Short mmCIF file of C-alpha atoms in Angstrom, two decimals:
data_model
loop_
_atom_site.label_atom_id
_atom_site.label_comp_id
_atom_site.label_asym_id
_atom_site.label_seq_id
_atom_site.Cartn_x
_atom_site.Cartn_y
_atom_site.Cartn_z
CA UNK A 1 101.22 112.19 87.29
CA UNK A 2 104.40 112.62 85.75
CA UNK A 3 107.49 112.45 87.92
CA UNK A 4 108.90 115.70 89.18
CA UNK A 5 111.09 113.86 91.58
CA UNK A 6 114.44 112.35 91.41
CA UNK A 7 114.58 108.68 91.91
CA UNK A 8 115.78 107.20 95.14
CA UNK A 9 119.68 107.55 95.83
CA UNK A 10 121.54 105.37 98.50
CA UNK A 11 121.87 107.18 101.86
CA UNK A 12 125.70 106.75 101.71
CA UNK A 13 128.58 105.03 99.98
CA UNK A 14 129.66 101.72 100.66
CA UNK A 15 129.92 100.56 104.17
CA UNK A 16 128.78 103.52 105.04
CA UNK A 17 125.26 103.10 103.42
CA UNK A 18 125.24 99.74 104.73
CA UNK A 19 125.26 100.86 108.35
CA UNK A 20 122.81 104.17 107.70
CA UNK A 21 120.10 103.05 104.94
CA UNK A 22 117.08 101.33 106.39
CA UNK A 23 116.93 98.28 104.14
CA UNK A 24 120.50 96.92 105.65
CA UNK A 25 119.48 97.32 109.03
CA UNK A 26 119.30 94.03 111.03
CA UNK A 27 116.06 92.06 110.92
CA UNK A 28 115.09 92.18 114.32
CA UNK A 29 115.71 95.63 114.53
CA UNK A 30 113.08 96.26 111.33
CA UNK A 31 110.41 94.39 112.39
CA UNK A 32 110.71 95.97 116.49
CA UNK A 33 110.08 99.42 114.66
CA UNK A 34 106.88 97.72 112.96
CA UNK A 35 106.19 96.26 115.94
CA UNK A 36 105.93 99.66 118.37
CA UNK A 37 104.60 102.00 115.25
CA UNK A 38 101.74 99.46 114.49
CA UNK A 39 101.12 99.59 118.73
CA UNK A 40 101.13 103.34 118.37
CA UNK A 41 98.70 102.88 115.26
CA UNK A 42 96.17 100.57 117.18
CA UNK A 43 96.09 102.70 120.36
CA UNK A 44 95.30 105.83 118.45
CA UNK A 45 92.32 103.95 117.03
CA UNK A 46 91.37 102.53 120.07
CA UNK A 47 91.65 105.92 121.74
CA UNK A 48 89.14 107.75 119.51
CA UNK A 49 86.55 104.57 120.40
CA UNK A 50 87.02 103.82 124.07
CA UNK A 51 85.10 106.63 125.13
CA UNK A 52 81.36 105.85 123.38
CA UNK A 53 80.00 103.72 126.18
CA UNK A 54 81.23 106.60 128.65
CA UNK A 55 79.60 109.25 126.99
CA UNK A 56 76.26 109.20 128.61
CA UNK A 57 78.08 109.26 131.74
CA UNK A 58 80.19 112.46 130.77
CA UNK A 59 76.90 114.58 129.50
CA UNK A 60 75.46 113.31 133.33
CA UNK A 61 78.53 114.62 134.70
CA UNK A 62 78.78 118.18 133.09
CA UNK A 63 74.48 118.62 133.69
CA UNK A 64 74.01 119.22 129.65
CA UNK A 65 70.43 119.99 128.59
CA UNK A 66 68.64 117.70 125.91
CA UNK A 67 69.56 120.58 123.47
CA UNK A 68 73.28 120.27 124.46
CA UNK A 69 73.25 116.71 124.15
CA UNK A 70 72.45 116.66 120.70
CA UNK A 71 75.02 118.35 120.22
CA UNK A 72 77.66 117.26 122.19
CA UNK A 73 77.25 113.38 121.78
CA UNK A 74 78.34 112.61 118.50
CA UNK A 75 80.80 115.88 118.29
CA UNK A 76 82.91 114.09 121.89
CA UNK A 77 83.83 111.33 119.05
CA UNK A 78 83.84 112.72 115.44
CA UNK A 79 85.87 115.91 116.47
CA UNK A 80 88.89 113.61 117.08
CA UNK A 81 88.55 112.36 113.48
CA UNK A 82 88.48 116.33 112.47
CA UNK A 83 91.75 116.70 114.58
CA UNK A 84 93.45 113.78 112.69
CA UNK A 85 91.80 115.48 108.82
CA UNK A 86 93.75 118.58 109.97
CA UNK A 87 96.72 116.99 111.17
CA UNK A 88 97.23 115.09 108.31
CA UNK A 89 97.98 117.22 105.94
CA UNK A 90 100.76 118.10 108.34
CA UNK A 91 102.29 115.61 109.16
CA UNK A 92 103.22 114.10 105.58
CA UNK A 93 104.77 117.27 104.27
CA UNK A 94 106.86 118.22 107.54
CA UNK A 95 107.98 114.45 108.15
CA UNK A 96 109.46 115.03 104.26
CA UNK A 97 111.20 118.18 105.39
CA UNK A 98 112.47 117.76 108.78
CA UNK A 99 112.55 113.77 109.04
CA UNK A 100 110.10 111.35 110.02
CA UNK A 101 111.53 110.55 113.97
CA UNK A 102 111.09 113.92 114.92
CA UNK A 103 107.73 114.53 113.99
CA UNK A 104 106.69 111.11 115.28
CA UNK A 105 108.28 111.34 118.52
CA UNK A 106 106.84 115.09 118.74
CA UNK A 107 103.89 114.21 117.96
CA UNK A 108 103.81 111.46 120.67
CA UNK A 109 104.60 113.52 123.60
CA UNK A 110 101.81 116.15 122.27
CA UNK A 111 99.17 113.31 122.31
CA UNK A 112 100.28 112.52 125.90
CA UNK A 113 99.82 115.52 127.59
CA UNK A 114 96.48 116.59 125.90
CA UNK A 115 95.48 113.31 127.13
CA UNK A 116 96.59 114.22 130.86
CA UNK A 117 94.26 117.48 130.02
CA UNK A 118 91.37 115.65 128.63
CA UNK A 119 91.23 113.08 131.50
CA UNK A 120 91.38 116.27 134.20
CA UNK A 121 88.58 118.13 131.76
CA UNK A 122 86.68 120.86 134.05
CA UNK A 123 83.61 121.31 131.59
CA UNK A 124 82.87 119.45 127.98
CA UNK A 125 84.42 122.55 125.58
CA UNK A 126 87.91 121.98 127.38
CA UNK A 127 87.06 117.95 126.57
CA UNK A 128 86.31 118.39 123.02
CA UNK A 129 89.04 120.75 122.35
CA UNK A 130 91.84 118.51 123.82
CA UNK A 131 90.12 115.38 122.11
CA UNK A 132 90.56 117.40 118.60
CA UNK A 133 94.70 118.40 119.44
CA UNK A 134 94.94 114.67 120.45
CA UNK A 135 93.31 113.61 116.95
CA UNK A 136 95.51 116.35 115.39
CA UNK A 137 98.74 115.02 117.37
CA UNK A 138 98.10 111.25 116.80
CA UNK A 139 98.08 111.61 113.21
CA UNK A 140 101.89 111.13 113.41
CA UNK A 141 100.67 107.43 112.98
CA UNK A 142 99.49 108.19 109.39
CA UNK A 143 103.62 108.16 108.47
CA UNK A 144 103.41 104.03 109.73
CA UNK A 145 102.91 102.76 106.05
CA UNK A 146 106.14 105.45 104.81
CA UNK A 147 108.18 104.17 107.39
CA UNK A 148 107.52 101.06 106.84
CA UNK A 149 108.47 100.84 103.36
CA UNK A 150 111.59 102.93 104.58
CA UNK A 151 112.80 99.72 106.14
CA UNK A 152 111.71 96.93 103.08
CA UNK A 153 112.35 96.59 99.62
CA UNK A 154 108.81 96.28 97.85
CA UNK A 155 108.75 91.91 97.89
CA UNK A 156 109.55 91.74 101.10
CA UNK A 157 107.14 95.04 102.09
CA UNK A 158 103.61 93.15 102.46
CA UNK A 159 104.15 91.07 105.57
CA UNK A 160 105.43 94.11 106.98
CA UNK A 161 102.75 96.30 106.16
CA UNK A 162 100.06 93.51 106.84
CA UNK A 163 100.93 94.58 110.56
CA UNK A 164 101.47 97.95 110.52
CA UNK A 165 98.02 98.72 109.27
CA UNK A 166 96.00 95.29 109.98
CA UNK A 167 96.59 96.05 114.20
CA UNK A 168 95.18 99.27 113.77
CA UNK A 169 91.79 98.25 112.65
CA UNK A 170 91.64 95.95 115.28
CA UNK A 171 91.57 98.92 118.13
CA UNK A 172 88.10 100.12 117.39
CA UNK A 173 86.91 96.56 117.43
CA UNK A 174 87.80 95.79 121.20
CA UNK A 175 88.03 99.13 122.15
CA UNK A 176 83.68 99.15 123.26
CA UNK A 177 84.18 95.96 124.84
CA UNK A 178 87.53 97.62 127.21
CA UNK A 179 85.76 101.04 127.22
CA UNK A 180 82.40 99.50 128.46
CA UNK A 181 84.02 97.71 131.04
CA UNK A 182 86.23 100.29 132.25
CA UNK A 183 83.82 103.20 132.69
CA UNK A 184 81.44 100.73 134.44
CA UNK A 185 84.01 100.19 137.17
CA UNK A 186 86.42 103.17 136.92
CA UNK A 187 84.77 106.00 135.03
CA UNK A 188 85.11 107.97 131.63
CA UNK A 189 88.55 109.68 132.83
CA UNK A 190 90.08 106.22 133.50
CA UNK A 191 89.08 105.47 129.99
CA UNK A 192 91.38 108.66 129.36
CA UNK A 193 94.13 107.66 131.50
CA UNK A 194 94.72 104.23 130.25
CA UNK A 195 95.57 105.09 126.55
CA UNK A 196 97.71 108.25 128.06
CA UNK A 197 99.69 105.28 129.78
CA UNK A 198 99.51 103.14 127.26
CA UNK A 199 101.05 105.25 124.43
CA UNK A 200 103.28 106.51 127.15
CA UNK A 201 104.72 103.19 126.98
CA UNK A 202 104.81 102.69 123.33
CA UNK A 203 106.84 106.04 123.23
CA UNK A 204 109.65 105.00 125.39
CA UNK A 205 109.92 102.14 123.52
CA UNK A 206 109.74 103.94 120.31
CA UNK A 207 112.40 106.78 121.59
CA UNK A 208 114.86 103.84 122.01
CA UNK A 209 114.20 102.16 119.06
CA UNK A 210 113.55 104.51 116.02
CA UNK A 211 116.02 106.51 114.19
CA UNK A 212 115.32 108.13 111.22
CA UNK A 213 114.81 106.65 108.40
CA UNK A 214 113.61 108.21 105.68
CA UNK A 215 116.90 108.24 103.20
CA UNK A 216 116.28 111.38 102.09
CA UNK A 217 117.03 113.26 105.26
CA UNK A 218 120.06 110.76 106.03
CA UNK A 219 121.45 111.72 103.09
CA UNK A 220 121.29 115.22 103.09
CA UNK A 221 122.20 114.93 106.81
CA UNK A 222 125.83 112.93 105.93
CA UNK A 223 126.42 115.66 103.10
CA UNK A 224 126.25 118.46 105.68
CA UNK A 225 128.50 116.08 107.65
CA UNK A 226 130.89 116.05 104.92
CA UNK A 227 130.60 119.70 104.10
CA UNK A 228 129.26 118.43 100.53
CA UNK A 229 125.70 119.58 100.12
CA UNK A 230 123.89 118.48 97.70
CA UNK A 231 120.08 119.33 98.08
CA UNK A 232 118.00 116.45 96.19
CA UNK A 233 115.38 119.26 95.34
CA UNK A 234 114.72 122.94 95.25
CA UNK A 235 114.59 124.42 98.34
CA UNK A 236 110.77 124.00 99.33
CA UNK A 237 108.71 127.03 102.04
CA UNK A 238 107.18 125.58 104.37
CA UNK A 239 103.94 126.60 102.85
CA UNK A 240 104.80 124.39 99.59
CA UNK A 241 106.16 121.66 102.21
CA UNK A 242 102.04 121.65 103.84
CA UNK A 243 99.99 122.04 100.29
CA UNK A 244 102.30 119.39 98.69
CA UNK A 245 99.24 116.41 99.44
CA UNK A 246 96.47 118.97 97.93
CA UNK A 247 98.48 119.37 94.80
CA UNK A 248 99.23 115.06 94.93
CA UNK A 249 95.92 114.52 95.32
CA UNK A 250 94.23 116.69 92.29
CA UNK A 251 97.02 116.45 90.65
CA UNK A 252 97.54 112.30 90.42
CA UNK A 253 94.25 110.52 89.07
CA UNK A 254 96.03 107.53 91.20
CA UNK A 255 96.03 109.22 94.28
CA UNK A 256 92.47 111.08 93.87
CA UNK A 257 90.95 107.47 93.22
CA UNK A 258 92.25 105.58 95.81
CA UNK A 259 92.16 108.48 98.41
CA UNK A 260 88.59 108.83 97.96
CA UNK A 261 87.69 104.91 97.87
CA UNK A 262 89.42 104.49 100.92
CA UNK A 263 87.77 107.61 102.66
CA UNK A 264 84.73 105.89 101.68
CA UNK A 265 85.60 102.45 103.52
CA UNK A 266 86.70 104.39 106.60
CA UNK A 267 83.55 106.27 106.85
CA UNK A 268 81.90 103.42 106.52
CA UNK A 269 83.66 101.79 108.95
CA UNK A 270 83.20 104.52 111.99
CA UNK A 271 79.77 104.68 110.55
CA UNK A 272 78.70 100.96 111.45
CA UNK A 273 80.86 100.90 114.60
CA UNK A 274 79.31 103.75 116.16
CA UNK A 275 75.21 102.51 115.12
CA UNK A 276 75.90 98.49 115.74
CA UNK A 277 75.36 99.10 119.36
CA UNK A 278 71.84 100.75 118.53
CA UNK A 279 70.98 98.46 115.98
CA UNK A 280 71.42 95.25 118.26
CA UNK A 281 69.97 96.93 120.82
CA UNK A 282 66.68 98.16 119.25
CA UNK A 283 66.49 95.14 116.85
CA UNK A 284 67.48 91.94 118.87
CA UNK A 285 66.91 93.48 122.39
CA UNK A 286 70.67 93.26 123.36
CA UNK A 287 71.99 94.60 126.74
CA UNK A 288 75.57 96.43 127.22
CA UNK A 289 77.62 93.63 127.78
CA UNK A 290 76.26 91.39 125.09
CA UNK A 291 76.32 94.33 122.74
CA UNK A 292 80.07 94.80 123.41
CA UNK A 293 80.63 91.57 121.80
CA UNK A 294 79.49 91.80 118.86
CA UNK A 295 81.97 93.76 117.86
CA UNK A 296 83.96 90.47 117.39
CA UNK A 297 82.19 89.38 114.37
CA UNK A 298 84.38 92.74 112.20
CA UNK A 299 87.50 91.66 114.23
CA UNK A 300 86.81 88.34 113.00
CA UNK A 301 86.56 89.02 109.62
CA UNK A 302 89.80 91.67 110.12
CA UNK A 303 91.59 88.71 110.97
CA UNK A 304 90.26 86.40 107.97
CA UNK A 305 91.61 89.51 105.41
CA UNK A 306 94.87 89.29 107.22
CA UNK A 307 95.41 85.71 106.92
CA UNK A 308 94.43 86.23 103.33
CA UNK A 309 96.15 89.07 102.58
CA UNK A 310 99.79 87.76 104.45
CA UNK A 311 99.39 84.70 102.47
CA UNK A 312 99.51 86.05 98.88
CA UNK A 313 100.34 89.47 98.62
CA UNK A 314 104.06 88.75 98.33
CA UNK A 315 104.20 85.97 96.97
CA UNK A 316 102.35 87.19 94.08
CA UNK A 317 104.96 90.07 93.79
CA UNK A 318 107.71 87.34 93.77
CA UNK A 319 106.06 85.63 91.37
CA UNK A 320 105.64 88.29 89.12
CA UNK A 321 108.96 88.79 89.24
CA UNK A 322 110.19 85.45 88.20
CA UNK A 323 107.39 85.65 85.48
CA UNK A 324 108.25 89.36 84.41
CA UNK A 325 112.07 89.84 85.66
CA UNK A 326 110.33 92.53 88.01
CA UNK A 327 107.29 93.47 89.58
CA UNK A 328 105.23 96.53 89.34
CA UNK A 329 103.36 98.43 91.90
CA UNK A 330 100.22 97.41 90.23
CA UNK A 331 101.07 94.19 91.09
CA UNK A 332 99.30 95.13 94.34
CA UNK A 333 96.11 95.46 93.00
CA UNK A 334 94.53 92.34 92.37
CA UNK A 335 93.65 91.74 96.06
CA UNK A 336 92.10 95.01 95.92
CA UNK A 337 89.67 94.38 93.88
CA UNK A 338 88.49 91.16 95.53
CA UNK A 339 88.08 93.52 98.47
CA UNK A 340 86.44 95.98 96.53
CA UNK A 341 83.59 92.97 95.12
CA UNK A 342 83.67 91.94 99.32
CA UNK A 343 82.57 95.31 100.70
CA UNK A 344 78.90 95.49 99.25
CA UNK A 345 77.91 92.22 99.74
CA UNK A 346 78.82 92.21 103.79
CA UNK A 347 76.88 95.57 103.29
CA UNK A 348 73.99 94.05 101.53
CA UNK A 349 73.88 90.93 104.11
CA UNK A 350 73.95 93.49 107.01
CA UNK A 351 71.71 95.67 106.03
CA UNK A 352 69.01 93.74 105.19
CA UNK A 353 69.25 91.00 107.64
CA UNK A 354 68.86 93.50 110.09
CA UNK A 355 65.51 95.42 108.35
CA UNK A 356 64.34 91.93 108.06
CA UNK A 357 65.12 90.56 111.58
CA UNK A 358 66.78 87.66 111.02
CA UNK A 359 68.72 85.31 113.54
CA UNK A 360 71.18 88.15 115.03
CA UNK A 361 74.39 86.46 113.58
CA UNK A 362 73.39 86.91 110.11
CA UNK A 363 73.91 90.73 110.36
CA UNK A 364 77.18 90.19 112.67
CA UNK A 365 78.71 87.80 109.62
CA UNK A 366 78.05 90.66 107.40
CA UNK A 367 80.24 92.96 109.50
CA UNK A 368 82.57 90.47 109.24
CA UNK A 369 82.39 90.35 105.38
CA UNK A 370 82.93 94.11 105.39
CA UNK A 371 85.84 93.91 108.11
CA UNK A 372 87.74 91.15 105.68
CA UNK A 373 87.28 93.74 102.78
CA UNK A 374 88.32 96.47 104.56
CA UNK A 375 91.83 94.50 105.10
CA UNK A 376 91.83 93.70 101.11
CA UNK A 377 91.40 97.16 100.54
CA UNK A 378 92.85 99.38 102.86
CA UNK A 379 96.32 97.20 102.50
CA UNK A 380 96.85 97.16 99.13
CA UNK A 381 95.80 100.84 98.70
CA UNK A 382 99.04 101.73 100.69
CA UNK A 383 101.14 99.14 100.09
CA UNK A 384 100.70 100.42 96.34
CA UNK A 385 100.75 104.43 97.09
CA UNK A 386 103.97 103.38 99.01
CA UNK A 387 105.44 101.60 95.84
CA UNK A 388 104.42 103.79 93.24
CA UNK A 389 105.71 106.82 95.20
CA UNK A 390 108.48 106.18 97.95
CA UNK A 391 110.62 106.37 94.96
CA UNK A 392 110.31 109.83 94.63
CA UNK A 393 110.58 110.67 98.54
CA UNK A 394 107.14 111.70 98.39
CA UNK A 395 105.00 109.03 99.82
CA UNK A 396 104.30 110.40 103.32
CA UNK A 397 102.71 113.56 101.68
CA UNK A 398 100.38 110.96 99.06
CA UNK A 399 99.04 109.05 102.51
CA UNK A 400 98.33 112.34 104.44
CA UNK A 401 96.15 113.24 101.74
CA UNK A 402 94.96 109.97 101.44
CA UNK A 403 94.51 109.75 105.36
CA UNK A 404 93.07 113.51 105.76
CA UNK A 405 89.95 112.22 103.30
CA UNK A 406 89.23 109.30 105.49
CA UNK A 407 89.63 111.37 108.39
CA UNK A 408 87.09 113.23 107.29
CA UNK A 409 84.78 110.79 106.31
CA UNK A 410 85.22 109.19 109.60
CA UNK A 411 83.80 112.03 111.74
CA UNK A 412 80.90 112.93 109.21
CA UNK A 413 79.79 109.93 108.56
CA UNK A 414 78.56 108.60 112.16
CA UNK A 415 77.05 112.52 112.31
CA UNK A 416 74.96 111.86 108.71
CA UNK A 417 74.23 107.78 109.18
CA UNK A 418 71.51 108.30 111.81
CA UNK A 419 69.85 110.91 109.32
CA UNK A 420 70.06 107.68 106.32
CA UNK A 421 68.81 104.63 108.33
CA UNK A 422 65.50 106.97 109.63
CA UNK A 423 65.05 107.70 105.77
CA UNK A 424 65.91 104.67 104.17
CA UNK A 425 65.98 102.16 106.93
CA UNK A 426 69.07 99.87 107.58
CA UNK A 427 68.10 97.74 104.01
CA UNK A 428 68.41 100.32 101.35
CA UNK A 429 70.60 103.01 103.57
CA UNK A 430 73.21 100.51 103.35
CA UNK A 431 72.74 99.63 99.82
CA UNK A 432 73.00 103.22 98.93
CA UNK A 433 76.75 102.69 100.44
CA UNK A 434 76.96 99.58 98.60
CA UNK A 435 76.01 100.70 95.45
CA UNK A 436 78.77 103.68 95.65
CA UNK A 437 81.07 101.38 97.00
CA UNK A 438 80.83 98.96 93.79
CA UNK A 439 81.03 102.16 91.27
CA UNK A 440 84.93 102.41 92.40
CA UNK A 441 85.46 99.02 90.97
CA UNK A 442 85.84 99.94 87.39
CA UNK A 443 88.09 102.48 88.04
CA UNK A 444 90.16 99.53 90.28
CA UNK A 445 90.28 97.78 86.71
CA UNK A 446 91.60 100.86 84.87
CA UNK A 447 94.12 101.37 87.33
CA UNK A 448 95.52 97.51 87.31
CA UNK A 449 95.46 97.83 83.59
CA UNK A 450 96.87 101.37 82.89
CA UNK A 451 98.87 102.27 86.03
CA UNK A 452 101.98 102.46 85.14
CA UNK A 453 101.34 105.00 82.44
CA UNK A 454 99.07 106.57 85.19
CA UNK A 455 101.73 107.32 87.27
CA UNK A 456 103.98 108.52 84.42
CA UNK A 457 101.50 110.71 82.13
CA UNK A 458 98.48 111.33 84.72
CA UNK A 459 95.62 112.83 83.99
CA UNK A 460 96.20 113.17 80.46
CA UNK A 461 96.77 109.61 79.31
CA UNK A 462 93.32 109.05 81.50
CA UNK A 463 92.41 110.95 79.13
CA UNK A 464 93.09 108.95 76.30
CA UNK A 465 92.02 105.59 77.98
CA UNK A 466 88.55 107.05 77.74
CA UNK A 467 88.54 108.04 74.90
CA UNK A 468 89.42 104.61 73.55
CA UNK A 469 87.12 102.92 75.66
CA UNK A 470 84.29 104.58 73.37
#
């Protein structure tokens, strides 16, 4: 894509951009903001998850029929992930106009109080509408990785980013386990209640803690200060402000590619989490609490990609650096494609382990195989989509597009995956995923080789890659 952006400017002169530009904030205060938006990030996750083991009880409660059921069991989850596809292409865009504290901290106190209304739900269409405005609200956490790499310069961005998006992906693991428990003793609404007290928390903290900080907006707000405007861009509708993602996405071969690889993980993801309870149940005879553990064996594997991940990702920057006199954003991919070679065989190992009924942990190591590539894929995709385009103020608007795809992909996958393991059985229904998985890795490849002239040129010098590749 070529540029259409101006590069980066400081937020201020002198001392005065010292005090007011992200990067020269104080240490402690950096990594607090990672710390509470990376909370925020993992309770949002946890939140769409916590309620599975209580649905049974809710369709008991409301009297559905068998008909209504069908219905209204998978859509109490998935319509969540809708809210967040919707809100995401929000959220980006209006956190580039107006700031990024205001939408986040909006967005916070709307995802509390449709969680008050959801937990005091009369019937199940008052449930499922307030569970799709909290998915909608909560997608303020999709602007974690662009604040994030408001407060770091890009060597220094990885650790950083490692737990801003790594904590996440924990929440859906534990969140059966806690929900299980929890609407055994308490009920579906406590279920509710806890992550409407929990983010409650979080917010406070956040309130206190985070300023704005996209430079941007700080600069354009000292310039009004100063009676000196100076707008960095054209003045932008609102309506261009919301469709700027769509136009990233077709228009940037680097965003289209990795937005739709990591849709794929994440409906993948959701997918398995929401069918590992059936398949240790039906296969290895597993009971609720036993089941709820073996959610552990992804978390493990989570954890293994995050040790992995923290321990080379910037230290290959720095070295590239020392080697180059700079690094590149591509200098992010190498990890990725490790990750991308991961993914299919935890997919393979699950898959058929599981049509072949072997010892139950062989299948649970494969979820942990795809939870470590899920870390060495989804990190590196935003770390890079941050580098290649915070320069240009424009990198919340690449990850809502990025995040509205896997949003997507996260509600209709669990709807569809029942529909591929009765027609292909767990063996080759998750080789089919494997297989598509594993296509994305030559265009991985291009994008290490060519990115840079990616970014710049777009679809066009794609374009001529091809055509030399013949």
């Amino acid at each position: 894509m070529k540029s259409e952006e101006p590069e980066i400017t400081p937020c201020g002169e002198g001392e005065q951009a010292n005090v007011t530009d992200p990067i020269h904030w104080p240490l402690w205060r950096k990594w607090s903001i990672v710390v509470c938006i990376a909370l925020m990030y993992m309770l949002a996750n946890f939140g769409t998850i916590i309620i599975v083991p209580g649905v049974p009880r809710i369709l008991s409660d409301f009297h559905t029929s068998p008909s209504q059921d069908q219905l209204y069991e998978p859509l109490i989850v998935s319509i969540w992930e809708l809210g967040e596809g919707v809100g995401s292409f929000l959220v980006g865009p209006l956190s580039e106009k107006y700031g990024r504290s205001i939408v986040y901290h909006g967005g916070n106190v709307l995802f509390i109080l449709c969680s008050v209304a959801a937990a005091l739900s009369v019937n199940l269409g008052m449930l499922v509408a307030f569970r799709f405005i909290n998915g909608l609200a909560i997608t303020t956490i999709t602007l974690a990785p662009s604040i994030t790499g408001d407060l770091f310069v890009r060597e220094e961005r990885g650790a950083a980013m490692a737990l801003a998006i790594t904590l996440p992906l924990l929440g859906p693991c534990a969140a059966p386990i806690v929900g299980g428990y929890v609407t055994s003793n308490l009920g579906w609404r406590w279920a509710i209640w806890i992550i409407a007290i929990a983010v409650g928390s979080v917010s406070l903290c956040s309130l206190i803690i985070l300023k704005e900080t996209y430079r941007f907006k700080i600069h354009d707000q000292q310039s009004s200060e100063t009676e000196q405007q100076q707008p960095r861009r054209d003045p932008e509708t609102k309506l261009q402000a919301i469709l700027r993602p769509i136009r990233l996405l077709f228009s940037s071969p680097i965003v289209l590619v990795t937005s739709l690889y990591t849709a794929l993980t994440y409906g993948i993801s959701y997918l398995i989490l929401t069918t590992l309870s059936s398949t240790m149940h039906d296969i290895y005879g597993f009971t609720q609490g036993p089941i709820g553990l073996t959610f552990l064996g992804r978390a493990i594997g989570n954890l293994i990609g995050l040790a992995i991940y923290g321990l080379t990702s910037d230290r290959y920057l720095q070295y590239c650096r020392r080697k180059r006199g700079h690094s590149a954003p591509e200098d992010r991919l190498p990890l990725m494609l490790f990750g991308t070679i991961l993914l299919p065989i935890g997919l393979f190992l699950y898959g058929w382990s599981a049509y072949e009924r072997l010892h139950w942990i062989v299948p649970l190591i494969g979820t942990g195989i795809v939870g470590a590539s899920l870390i060495l894929t989804h990190l590196p995709t935003e770390n890079y989509l941050v580098d290649a385009f915070d320069p240009h103020g424009t990198s919340a608007s690449v990850l809502a597009a990025n995040a509205a795809l896997a949003a997507l992909f996260g509600a209709l996958f669990p709807l569809a995956g029942p529909s591929l393991y009765r027609a292909l059985g767990q063996g080759w229904g998750n080789s089919l995923l494997a297989f598509i998985s594993l296509a994305f890795l030559g265009p991985f490849v291009v994008l290490w080789r060519h990115g840079e002239k990616l970014r710049r040129e777009g679809w066009k010098y794609l374009w001529v890659v091809v055509m030399r590749e013949q």
